[in-house]
N, CA and C of each residue as an Amber inpcrd file, in Angstrom:
protein
   120
 -33.6680000 -29.1900000   7.6380000 -32.4590000 -28.5480000   8.2130000
 -30.8510000 -28.6480000   7.8620000 -30.1480000 -27.8130000   7.0610000
 -28.9290000 -27.5090000   6.7960000 -27.8840000 -28.1110000   7.7190000
 -27.2650000 -28.5560000   7.5350000 -25.5430000 -28.4840000   8.3540000
 -24.8560000 -27.7490000   7.8880000 -24.0570000 -26.5760000   7.7750000
 -22.7330000 -26.4280000   6.9470000 -22.2040000 -27.4710000   7.5630000
 -20.8320000 -27.8770000   6.2490000 -19.5780000 -28.2960000   6.6810000
 -18.2310000 -27.5630000   6.8750000 -18.5830000 -26.3590000   6.0380000
 -17.4260000 -25.3710000   6.1030000 -18.1440000 -24.0920000   6.9880000
 -18.2970000 -24.3940000   8.1640000 -18.3610000 -22.4160000   8.7920000
 -17.3500000 -21.6970000   8.7760000 -16.4900000 -21.5770000   7.8910000
 -15.6620000 -20.3970000   7.1040000 -16.5980000 -19.4730000   6.5350000
 -17.1550000 -20.1330000   5.2010000 -17.5600000 -19.4050000   4.4400000
 -19.0370000 -18.6370000   5.1640000 -19.9190000 -19.0210000   6.1440000
 -20.4170000 -18.1910000   7.1220000 -19.7860000 -16.8120000   7.5620000
 -18.4030000 -17.4580000   8.1860000 -18.0380000 -16.4460000   8.8600000
 -17.6870000 -14.9950000   8.0310000 -17.2990000 -15.7950000   6.6930000
 -16.5580000 -14.9010000   5.3060000 -17.8950000 -13.6250000   4.9570000
 -18.5440000 -14.2350000   4.6150000 -19.9790000 -13.8680000   4.4520000
 -20.6160000 -12.7760000   5.4970000 -20.1930000 -12.8740000   6.5050000
 -20.9120000 -12.0970000   7.3540000 -19.8730000 -11.1780000   7.6190000
 -18.6450000 -11.0680000   7.6580000 -17.1810000 -10.0320000   7.5700000
 -17.6540000  -9.2860000   6.0030000 -17.8740000 -10.1540000   5.4570000
 -17.9860000  -9.0270000   3.9380000 -19.1900000  -8.0630000   4.2750000
 -20.1380000  -8.3180000   5.0030000 -21.6350000  -7.6850000   5.2740000
 -21.2270000  -6.2560000   6.0630000 -20.1830000  -6.8240000   6.8160000
 -20.1150000  -5.7880000   8.0760000 -19.2600000  -4.7160000   6.9830000
 -18.0750000  -5.2340000   6.4380000 -17.5030000  -4.3050000   5.6890000
 -17.5530000  -3.4540000   4.9170000 -18.9420000  -3.5610000   4.2010000
 -19.4950000  -3.6680000   3.4880000 -20.7850000  -2.1990000   4.0520000
 -21.8410000  -2.7510000   4.8480000 -22.1580000  -1.8710000   6.0390000
 -20.7710000  -0.3000000   6.3550000 -19.9210000  -0.9570000   7.0470000
 -18.7060000   0.2270000   7.3520000 -18.7420000   1.0230000   5.9210000
 -18.5330000   0.8120000   4.8660000 -18.1840000   1.4630000   3.6360000
 -19.1670000   2.2410000   4.0140000 -19.8390000   1.7050000   3.3180000
 -21.9180000   2.6660000   3.6610000 -21.2860000   4.0340000   4.4220000
 -21.0870000   3.5020000   5.8580000 -21.5350000   5.0870000   6.3890000
 -20.1250000   5.3780000   6.6610000 -19.2680000   5.2120000   6.1730000
 -18.2620000   6.1730000   6.0940000 -18.2430000   6.8080000   4.8320000
 -18.5950000   6.6680000   3.5250000 -18.9340000   7.1270000   2.5390000
 -20.3250000   8.2510000   2.7030000 -21.0780000   7.7570000   3.8050000
 -21.9690000   9.0930000   4.3040000 -21.3960000  10.0820000   5.0660000
 -20.7900000   9.7320000   5.6720000 -19.6090000  10.4560000   6.6980000
 -18.9160000  11.7260000   5.8240000 -18.4960000  11.0200000   5.1850000
 -17.6510000  11.6220000   4.0000000 -18.4070000  12.5250000   3.0860000
 -19.3020000  12.5900000   2.9340000 -20.0000000  13.4330000   1.9600000
 -20.3890000  14.3540000   2.5910000 -20.7430000  13.9160000   3.6930000
 -21.1130000  15.4940000   5.1440000 -20.6260000  16.4440000   5.1340000
 -19.1950000  15.7090000   5.3640000 -18.2450000  16.6520000   5.6960000
 -17.8220000  17.5730000   4.4940000 -17.5500000  16.4060000   3.2180000
 -17.4490000  17.8390000   2.2060000 -18.0740000  18.5220000   2.0080000
 -19.7170000  18.5770000   2.3300000 -20.8380000  19.3900000   1.9200000
 -20.4380000  20.9070000   2.7610000 -20.2110000  19.9440000   3.9670000
 -20.1480000  20.8580000   5.0380000 -18.6370000  21.9650000   5.0870000
 -17.3000000  21.6950000   4.3690000 -16.2370000  22.1640000   3.6780000
 -16.4070000  22.8930000   2.7010000 -17.8920000  22.6450000   1.9410000
 -18.0440000  23.2310000   1.1500000 -18.7620000  24.9930000   1.5080000
 -19.5340000  25.0760000   2.2020000 -20.1400000  25.5250000   2.6720000
 -19.1140000  26.8830000   3.4790000 -18.2710000  26.8150000   3.9240000
 -17.6330000  27.2940000   4.5480000 -17.1380000  28.1200000   3.4780000
């Protein structure tokens, strides 16, 4: 069992993953809106 000396690294990794996930979702939304405005 490994014990991390600095849990900060784990937190930073988790945050980075969260931000990446948000960006992906945001891009999907943006593309959907763009397609919708093109059809109008």
